[in-house]
């Protein structure tokens, strides 16, 4: 590595959330961006983008994701889209999930979805908000530049999704050879390099509470935290009775199906700290060191139990950014108890 060129370091988790907490499109005293985006996504869920902004929309309680988005298909030479998006910096994974939520709030199962959002400013009472008004990100800039910078982040994310065959960007009619980022076609979240069908709203699949979006967990969680949450959601769908009774577990052979790296799975600790999942360890495991006494002997006797997880959907109703801020900076006794049993 050349001298004077230090390794890029990701900011500590608390700093990432602090930036989301303080992001704002106006001068000091204006509504924080996380509150504005939360209100806009709640409005989208309530009214589905109806032009009069009064007629109730579909109001789906669950947002469905096709399993192929998460799981490696037998014989496939490529990782599922989730695994391909986790390493991508910025907004690609969040934007992909946001578009699925947007589509299911506005269209019925089996219907083709259109992306109507643009980057131009629109009137404050317009039923379809611009991209910048439904996306929360850390711009780390003066409020006069924040919206424009967020717009560039969204455009870059759309280009990544285009390369991953999850959206198609239409041509720019005024500039031959260029593409128009205001003309986006949503492709199936199960698209591959060889199959790119247009997106239609699914009738079922891996299900996630709508509060994952309207409470802004989709923006407040990191890519790896989102990936683990979706993977556990897939396990819940596959084994609903086990999830209800004792929780689901993910062994090494299951991890390979998701195509996620081992360090990604460590994010389950953060999900536990935030109260989004409950964890039950092997009763013999030391809660401080994580070690299991006499592991070899107990393993041979099939006595070692994997960690089991239960998703707590009601926890998603809490606003994500303030909740993470509390857990990291001013934990309650319950938060401290969860952190103790890591």
Short mmCIF file of C-alpha atoms in Angstrom, two decimals:
data_model
loop_
_atom_site.label_atom_id
_atom_site.label_comp_id
_atom_site.label_asym_id
_atom_site.label_seq_id
_atom_site.Cartn_x
_atom_site.Cartn_y
_atom_site.Cartn_z
CA UNK A 1 0.00 0.00 0.00
CA UNK A 2 1.45 3.43 -0.94
CA UNK A 3 2.73 5.48 1.99
CA UNK A 4 0.40 8.16 3.26
CA UNK A 5 -2.65 6.33 1.99
CA UNK A 6 -4.35 4.72 5.01
CA UNK A 7 -6.92 1.97 4.75
CA UNK A 8 -10.48 3.25 4.48
CA UNK A 9 -12.26 2.60 7.75
CA UNK A 10 -15.99 2.31 8.15
CA UNK A 11 -17.30 4.71 10.83
CA UNK A 12 -18.37 3.12 14.13
CA UNK A 13 -22.00 1.99 14.24
CA UNK A 14 -23.02 4.86 16.54
CA UNK A 15 -21.58 7.46 14.15
CA UNK A 16 -23.49 5.97 11.21
CA UNK A 17 -26.75 6.27 13.13
CA UNK A 18 -25.89 9.74 14.45
CA UNK A 19 -25.57 10.97 10.87
CA UNK A 20 -28.99 9.58 9.99
CA UNK A 21 -30.42 11.13 13.14
CA UNK A 22 -29.07 14.59 12.29
CA UNK A 23 -29.68 14.55 8.52
CA UNK A 24 -31.89 17.45 7.45
CA UNK A 25 -32.89 19.23 4.23
CA UNK A 26 -33.42 22.57 5.93
CA UNK A 27 -31.69 24.94 8.32
CA UNK A 28 -31.38 24.27 12.03
CA UNK A 29 -34.81 23.71 13.56
CA UNK A 30 -36.29 22.10 10.44
CA UNK A 31 -37.94 18.68 10.51
CA UNK A 32 -35.24 15.98 10.63
CA UNK A 33 -35.04 13.99 7.43
CA UNK A 34 -35.76 10.69 9.18
CA UNK A 35 -39.09 12.06 10.40
CA UNK A 36 -39.96 13.52 6.99
CA UNK A 37 -39.17 10.28 5.15
CA UNK A 38 -41.07 8.24 7.75
CA UNK A 39 -44.15 10.43 7.26
CA UNK A 40 -43.91 10.13 3.46
CA UNK A 41 -43.61 6.34 3.54
CA UNK A 42 -46.47 6.08 6.01
CA UNK A 43 -48.53 8.25 3.63
CA UNK A 44 -47.57 5.98 0.73
CA UNK A 45 -48.75 2.96 2.72
CA UNK A 46 -51.98 4.70 3.74
CA UNK A 47 -53.01 6.01 0.32
CA UNK A 48 -50.96 4.05 -2.21
CA UNK A 49 -50.08 7.16 -4.20
CA UNK A 50 -53.72 7.87 -5.09
CA UNK A 51 -54.00 11.22 -6.81
CA UNK A 52 -56.51 12.69 -4.37
CA UNK A 53 -54.30 11.65 -1.43
CA UNK A 54 -57.51 10.69 0.40
CA UNK A 55 -58.67 7.38 -1.06
CA UNK A 56 -57.26 4.50 1.03
CA UNK A 57 -54.61 2.43 -0.70
CA UNK A 58 -53.98 -1.31 -0.47
CA UNK A 59 -52.32 -1.01 2.96
CA UNK A 60 -50.54 -4.39 2.91
CA UNK A 61 -49.49 -5.56 6.36
CA UNK A 62 -46.82 -7.79 4.83
CA UNK A 63 -44.44 -7.09 1.97
CA UNK A 64 -43.58 -10.23 0.00
CA UNK A 65 -40.20 -10.99 -1.54
CA UNK A 66 -39.64 -13.83 -3.99
CA UNK A 67 -37.43 -16.52 -2.39
CA UNK A 68 -35.08 -16.51 -5.39
CA UNK A 69 -33.94 -13.02 -4.32
CA UNK A 70 -32.51 -14.57 -1.15
CA UNK A 71 -31.65 -18.19 -1.86
CA UNK A 72 -29.17 -19.83 -4.23
CA UNK A 73 -31.01 -21.92 -6.78
CA UNK A 74 -29.81 -25.49 -7.51
CA UNK A 75 -27.36 -25.56 -10.40
CA UNK A 76 -27.13 -21.77 -10.69
CA UNK A 77 -23.73 -20.27 -11.48
CA UNK A 78 -24.51 -16.96 -9.80
CA UNK A 79 -25.26 -15.85 -6.27
CA UNK A 80 -28.78 -14.64 -5.38
CA UNK A 81 -29.36 -10.92 -5.77
CA UNK A 82 -29.25 -10.31 -2.01
CA UNK A 83 -25.71 -11.69 -1.74
CA UNK A 84 -24.66 -9.61 -4.75
CA UNK A 85 -26.05 -6.39 -3.24
CA UNK A 86 -24.70 -6.75 0.31
CA UNK A 87 -21.11 -5.72 -0.62
CA UNK A 88 -22.32 -2.74 -2.69
CA UNK A 89 -21.70 0.58 -0.99
CA UNK A 90 -24.45 3.12 -0.51
CA UNK A 91 -28.12 2.63 -1.29
CA UNK A 92 -28.57 -0.22 -3.84
CA UNK A 93 -29.96 -2.82 -1.42
CA UNK A 94 -32.16 -0.31 0.39
CA UNK A 95 -33.45 1.17 -2.86
CA UNK A 96 -34.31 -2.26 -4.25
CA UNK A 97 -36.35 -3.11 -1.15
CA UNK A 98 -37.97 0.33 -1.14
CA UNK A 99 -39.17 -0.19 -4.71
CA UNK A 100 -40.74 -3.53 -3.75
CA UNK A 101 -42.57 -1.80 -0.90
CA UNK A 102 -43.63 1.05 -3.20
CA UNK A 103 -44.98 -1.38 -5.81
CA UNK A 104 -46.97 -3.44 -3.31
CA UNK A 105 -48.54 -0.34 -1.76
CA UNK A 106 -49.83 0.74 -5.19
CA UNK A 107 -50.51 -2.41 -7.20
CA UNK A 108 -52.40 -5.66 -6.64
CA UNK A 109 -50.93 -9.19 -6.82
CA UNK A 110 -50.22 -10.15 -10.41
CA UNK A 111 -50.15 -6.55 -11.65
CA UNK A 112 -47.16 -4.96 -13.31
CA UNK A 113 -45.65 -2.09 -11.32
CA UNK A 114 -44.48 1.25 -12.69
CA UNK A 115 -41.88 3.48 -11.10
CA UNK A 116 -43.25 7.03 -11.26
CA UNK A 117 -40.69 8.87 -9.17
CA UNK A 118 -38.46 11.58 -10.57
CA UNK A 119 -35.51 13.61 -9.32
CA UNK A 120 -37.12 16.97 -9.94
CA UNK A 121 -38.71 18.85 -7.06
CA UNK A 122 -42.47 18.46 -6.89
CA UNK A 123 -45.12 20.41 -5.05
CA UNK A 124 -45.29 19.59 -1.35
CA UNK A 125 -48.77 18.04 -1.55
CA UNK A 126 -48.09 15.83 -4.59
CA UNK A 127 -49.16 12.20 -4.00
CA UNK A 128 -45.99 10.84 -5.67
CA UNK A 129 -42.96 12.23 -3.86
CA UNK A 130 -39.58 12.66 -5.53
CA UNK A 131 -36.85 10.11 -4.81
CA UNK A 132 -35.16 12.44 -2.34
CA UNK A 133 -38.30 12.62 -0.20
CA UNK A 134 -38.61 8.86 0.35
CA UNK A 135 -34.95 7.96 0.89
CA UNK A 136 -32.96 8.43 4.08
CA UNK A 137 -29.18 8.51 3.76
CA UNK A 138 -26.15 10.10 5.30
CA UNK A 139 -25.12 13.01 3.09
CA UNK A 140 -22.72 14.59 5.62
CA UNK A 141 -23.04 17.96 3.93
CA UNK A 142 -24.57 21.39 4.33
CA UNK A 143 -28.36 21.27 4.12
CA UNK A 144 -28.24 23.38 0.93
CA UNK A 145 -26.44 20.52 -0.81
CA UNK A 146 -27.97 17.55 1.03
CA UNK A 147 -30.85 16.92 -1.37
CA UNK A 148 -28.61 17.12 -4.45
CA UNK A 149 -26.04 14.78 -2.90
CA UNK A 150 -28.75 12.31 -1.92
CA UNK A 151 -30.02 12.49 -5.50
CA UNK A 152 -26.56 11.50 -6.75
CA UNK A 153 -26.46 8.61 -4.29
CA UNK A 154 -29.83 7.39 -5.59
CA UNK A 155 -28.70 7.68 -9.21
CA UNK A 156 -25.58 5.67 -8.50
CA UNK A 157 -27.70 3.04 -6.72
CA UNK A 158 -29.99 2.78 -9.74
CA UNK A 159 -26.98 2.22 -12.00
CA UNK A 160 -25.82 -0.60 -9.72
CA UNK A 161 -29.30 -2.16 -9.79
CA UNK A 162 -29.26 -1.90 -13.58
CA UNK A 163 -25.95 -3.80 -13.70
CA UNK A 164 -27.47 -6.43 -11.41
CA UNK A 165 -30.47 -6.81 -13.76
CA UNK A 166 -32.98 -5.61 -11.15
CA UNK A 167 -34.08 -2.48 -13.03
CA UNK A 168 -33.93 -1.37 -16.66
CA UNK A 169 -33.09 2.26 -17.40
CA UNK A 170 -34.79 3.69 -20.48
CA UNK A 171 -33.06 5.74 -23.19
CA UNK A 172 -32.90 9.52 -22.97
CA UNK A 173 -34.91 10.77 -25.94
CA UNK A 174 -33.23 14.17 -25.87
CA UNK A 175 -29.68 12.81 -25.73
CA UNK A 176 -28.97 9.89 -28.10
CA UNK A 177 -26.81 7.20 -26.55
CA UNK A 178 -27.60 8.29 -22.99
CA UNK A 179 -30.09 6.83 -20.52
CA UNK A 180 -32.80 8.63 -18.60
CA UNK A 181 -32.81 7.90 -14.85
CA UNK A 182 -36.36 9.24 -14.70
CA UNK A 183 -37.44 6.28 -16.85
CA UNK A 184 -36.98 3.23 -14.66
CA UNK A 185 -38.59 -0.16 -15.24
CA UNK A 186 -38.63 -2.44 -12.21
CA UNK A 187 -37.59 -6.01 -13.03
CA UNK A 188 -38.31 -9.08 -10.96
CA UNK A 189 -36.26 -9.33 -7.78
CA UNK A 190 -35.54 -12.90 -8.92
CA UNK A 191 -33.90 -11.69 -12.15
CA UNK A 192 -30.61 -13.21 -13.26
CA UNK A 193 -28.09 -12.44 -16.02
CA UNK A 194 -30.01 -14.84 -18.29
CA UNK A 195 -33.62 -14.17 -17.19
CA UNK A 196 -34.95 -10.64 -16.62
CA UNK A 197 -38.76 -10.67 -16.41
CA UNK A 198 -40.63 -7.49 -15.58
CA UNK A 199 -41.73 -7.13 -11.98
CA UNK A 200 -45.23 -8.17 -11.00
CA UNK A 201 -46.52 -8.05 -7.44
CA UNK A 202 -46.21 -11.57 -5.94
CA UNK A 203 -49.05 -13.31 -4.16
CA UNK A 204 -46.71 -14.79 -1.55
CA UNK A 205 -43.09 -15.36 -0.65
CA UNK A 206 -40.78 -14.37 2.18
CA UNK A 207 -42.79 -11.88 4.20
CA UNK A 208 -41.63 -8.80 6.07
CA UNK A 209 -43.77 -6.48 8.17
CA UNK A 210 -44.67 -3.22 6.49
CA UNK A 211 -43.20 -1.49 9.57
CA UNK A 212 -39.76 -2.58 8.36
CA UNK A 213 -40.26 0.20 5.81
CA UNK A 214 -42.57 2.75 7.43
CA UNK A 215 -40.46 2.81 10.61
CA UNK A 216 -37.30 3.17 8.44
CA UNK A 217 -35.48 0.00 9.51
CA UNK A 218 -34.75 -0.48 5.82
CA UNK A 219 -32.53 2.63 6.00
CA UNK A 220 -31.29 2.45 9.59
CA UNK A 221 -29.90 -1.09 9.42
CA UNK A 222 -26.63 -1.82 7.67
CA UNK A 223 -26.45 -4.06 4.60
CA UNK A 224 -25.31 -7.05 6.65
CA UNK A 225 -28.00 -6.49 9.28
CA UNK A 226 -30.65 -6.33 6.56
CA UNK A 227 -29.29 -9.49 4.92
CA UNK A 228 -29.40 -11.50 8.15
CA UNK A 229 -32.89 -10.25 8.97
CA UNK A 230 -34.14 -11.32 5.52
CA UNK A 231 -32.38 -14.68 5.81
CA UNK A 232 -34.06 -15.34 9.16
CA UNK A 233 -37.35 -14.27 7.57
CA UNK A 234 -36.80 -16.89 4.87
CA UNK A 235 -36.18 -19.53 7.52
CA UNK A 236 -39.37 -18.46 9.31
CA UNK A 237 -41.33 -18.88 6.09
CA UNK A 238 -39.86 -22.35 5.56
CA UNK A 239 -40.51 -23.48 9.15
CA UNK A 240 -43.38 -21.40 10.58
CA UNK A 241 -44.34 -23.85 13.34
CA UNK A 242 -40.76 -24.22 14.56
CA UNK A 243 -40.36 -20.45 14.52
CA UNK A 244 -43.42 -20.05 16.72
CA UNK A 245 -42.56 -22.88 19.08
CA UNK A 246 -38.83 -22.55 19.66
CA UNK A 247 -37.25 -20.44 16.93
CA UNK A 248 -35.38 -21.23 13.71
CA UNK A 249 -31.67 -21.89 13.30
CA UNK A 250 -29.14 -21.49 10.50
CA UNK A 251 -26.46 -24.15 10.13
CA UNK A 252 -23.44 -23.94 7.81
CA UNK A 253 -25.25 -25.81 5.03
CA UNK A 254 -28.12 -23.31 5.26
CA UNK A 255 -25.70 -20.37 5.14
CA UNK A 256 -24.34 -21.59 1.82
CA UNK A 257 -27.84 -21.39 0.33
CA UNK A 258 -27.92 -17.65 0.98
CA UNK A 259 -24.43 -17.05 -0.42
CA UNK A 260 -23.55 -14.74 2.47
CA UNK A 261 -20.09 -14.57 4.01
CA UNK A 262 -19.52 -15.78 7.56
CA UNK A 263 -18.83 -12.28 8.91
CA UNK A 264 -22.25 -11.19 7.65
CA UNK A 265 -23.94 -13.61 10.03
CA UNK A 266 -22.37 -11.88 13.02
CA UNK A 267 -24.86 -9.07 12.46
CA UNK A 268 -27.47 -11.22 14.19
CA UNK A 269 -25.98 -9.84 17.42
CA UNK A 270 -26.98 -6.30 16.45
CA UNK A 271 -30.50 -7.45 15.55
CA UNK A 272 -30.72 -9.03 19.00
CA UNK A 273 -29.46 -5.85 20.68
CA UNK A 274 -32.08 -3.75 18.87
CA UNK A 275 -34.81 -6.14 20.00
CA UNK A 276 -35.75 -7.25 16.48
CA UNK A 277 -34.97 -10.90 17.18
CA UNK A 278 -34.78 -13.09 20.26
CA UNK A 279 -31.98 -15.61 20.58
CA UNK A 280 -31.86 -18.82 22.57
CA UNK A 281 -28.38 -20.35 22.96
CA UNK A 282 -27.43 -23.86 23.95
CA UNK A 283 -28.08 -24.01 27.69
CA UNK A 284 -24.49 -25.07 28.33
CA UNK A 285 -22.97 -22.14 26.40
CA UNK A 286 -21.15 -19.53 28.48
CA UNK A 287 -22.99 -16.23 27.76
CA UNK A 288 -19.78 -14.21 28.12
CA UNK A 289 -17.26 -16.30 26.16
CA UNK A 290 -19.67 -18.14 23.85
CA UNK A 291 -17.88 -21.43 24.58
CA UNK A 292 -19.57 -24.77 25.23
CA UNK A 293 -17.84 -26.93 27.85
CA UNK A 294 -16.82 -30.41 26.72
CA UNK A 295 -17.92 -29.50 23.17
CA UNK A 296 -16.39 -32.57 21.42
CA UNK A 297 -18.05 -35.13 23.65
CA UNK A 298 -21.42 -33.41 23.56
CA UNK A 299 -21.22 -33.02 19.76
CA UNK A 300 -20.66 -36.75 19.27
CA UNK A 301 -23.75 -37.41 21.39
CA UNK A 302 -25.82 -34.87 19.35
CA UNK A 303 -26.30 -32.79 22.48
CA UNK A 304 -25.05 -29.47 21.08
CA UNK A 305 -28.00 -27.27 20.13
CA UNK A 306 -27.68 -24.47 17.54
CA UNK A 307 -28.69 -20.95 18.44
CA UNK A 308 -32.38 -20.40 17.67
CA UNK A 309 -33.92 -17.13 16.54
CA UNK A 310 -37.42 -15.68 16.72
CA UNK A 311 -38.33 -12.53 14.82
CA UNK A 312 -40.19 -9.94 16.93
CA UNK A 313 -42.45 -8.20 14.41
CA UNK A 314 -43.90 -5.81 17.00
CA UNK A 315 -40.42 -4.34 17.61
CA UNK A 316 -40.41 -3.08 14.02
CA UNK A 317 -43.18 -0.64 14.93
CA UNK A 318 -40.65 1.45 16.89
CA UNK A 319 -38.99 4.25 14.87
CA UNK A 320 -35.67 2.78 13.79
CA UNK A 321 -33.23 5.68 14.02
CA UNK A 322 -34.20 6.86 17.55
CA UNK A 323 -34.38 3.24 18.76
CA UNK A 324 -30.85 2.44 17.58
CA UNK A 325 -29.65 5.72 19.07
CA UNK A 326 -31.11 4.72 22.44
CA UNK A 327 -29.62 1.23 22.36
CA UNK A 328 -26.15 2.49 21.45
CA UNK A 329 -25.97 5.66 23.54
CA UNK A 330 -28.52 5.48 26.35
CA UNK A 331 -29.56 1.85 26.81
CA UNK A 332 -32.42 0.91 29.09
CA UNK A 333 -32.01 -1.97 31.58
CA UNK A 334 -33.65 -4.26 29.01
CA UNK A 335 -31.21 -3.07 26.32
CA UNK A 336 -28.30 -3.72 28.69
CA UNK A 337 -29.62 -7.20 29.43
CA UNK A 338 -29.72 -7.98 25.71
CA UNK A 339 -26.18 -6.68 25.23
CA UNK A 340 -24.94 -8.76 28.12
CA UNK A 341 -26.17 -12.00 26.57
CA UNK A 342 -24.35 -11.60 23.27
#
